[in-house]
């Protein structure tokens, strides 16, 4: 398995395709197995995609110490260093979008273009989900089965209609999620990093071409969060997708990959 030592932890990574580098950052508890193949295949035809598991997730090391989103941004930059990537397009979804924001703010010289999906900018600007969703997200995972946890998480990631209409896809997704589930203590560390995260007004100083995309049926990070980010970042492009929940690239893989490719190809620096 390809791994690189980054800030004291070995991170698992994969690269696919050729062309300009596109670094893709996953969200809370997720790993690179969670990327939807139908979404990836279009990107890999035109770009060199760099996928990796954040610390505490997937096949990367558990770190057993607290950290912040800025630390995960440093991990990404160090991984780019290890792979001899000076500049790249940066794409992040959910917590990965938070990491991507910190990369753009702290290492702007390393970013060509920025894609922020299904994410927010932290307190005090962000719009919270319902109390029910928050309780599910914050629930202690200790002593619960991975099957139970993943079934519950699926209900947060996907719109109800999508779950009902795509049972085979949901089963495949569950199997991918079950390959290397996150440990309860690691989940807490990632969640605590999210709770401390905030970029807010700092985003007004960004001078990087940015695409913000969000599903209109996202119950985990409501779509108003995408609108807020797009308003804060100068000249950001905003695209909302009908019928799509938090796991945006699974709901509409072809539409989102096409939107991203069009942005990367046609938006002037």
Coordinates of N, CA and C in Angstrom, one line a residue, residues 120 125-137 156 218-225:
X120 N -19.1 24.1 5.0 CA -19.4 25.4 5.6 C -18.1 26.2 6.0
X125 N -20.7 32.1 11.2 CA -21.5 32.3 9.9 C -22.3 31.1 9.5
X126 N -21.9 29.9 9.9 CA -22.5 28.7 9.3 C -24.0 28.5 9.8
X127 N -24.7 27.8 9.0 CA -26.1 27.4 9.4 C -26.1 25.9 9.9
X128 N -26.5 25.7 11.1 CA -26.5 24.4 11.7 C -27.6 23.5 11.1
X129 N -27.4 22.2 11.2 CA -28.5 21.3 10.9 C -29.6 21.3 12.0
X130 N -30.6 20.5 11.8 CA -31.6 20.3 12.8 C -31.1 19.7 14.1
X131 N -31.8 19.8 15.2 CA -31.3 19.2 16.4 C -31.2 17.7 16.3
X132 N -32.2 17.1 15.6 CA -32.2 15.6 15.4 C -30.9 15.2 14.7
X133 N -30.5 15.9 13.6 CA -29.3 15.6 12.9 C -28.1 15.8 13.7
X134 N -28.0 16.9 14.5 CA -26.9 17.2 15.4 C -26.7 16.1 16.4
X135 N -27.8 15.6 17.0 CA -27.7 14.5 18.0 C -27.2 13.2 17.3
X136 N -27.6 12.9 16.1 CA -27.1 11.7 15.5 C -25.6 11.9 15.2
X137 N -25.2 13.1 14.8 CA -23.8 13.3 14.5 C -22.9 13.2 15.7
X156 N -27.9 10.4 6.9 CA -27.4 11.8 6.9 C -26.8 12.2 5.6
X218 N -29.4 18.8 1.2 CA -28.4 18.5 2.2 C -28.9 18.8 3.6
X219 N -29.1 17.7 4.5 CA -29.6 18.0 5.8 C -28.5 18.0 6.8
X220 N -27.3 17.6 6.4 CA -26.1 17.6 7.4 C -25.5 19.0 7.4
X221 N -25.2 19.6 6.3 CA -24.7 21.0 6.2 C -25.7 21.7 5.2
X222 N -26.7 22.3 5.7 CA -27.8 22.9 4.8 C -27.2 23.7 3.7
X223 N -27.9 23.8 2.5 CA -27.3 24.5 1.3 C -27.1 26.0 1.5
X224 N -27.7 26.6 2.5 CA -27.4 28.0 2.7 C -25.9 28.2 3.0
X225 N -25.3 27.2 3.6 CA -23.9 27.3 3.9 C -23.0 27.5 2.6

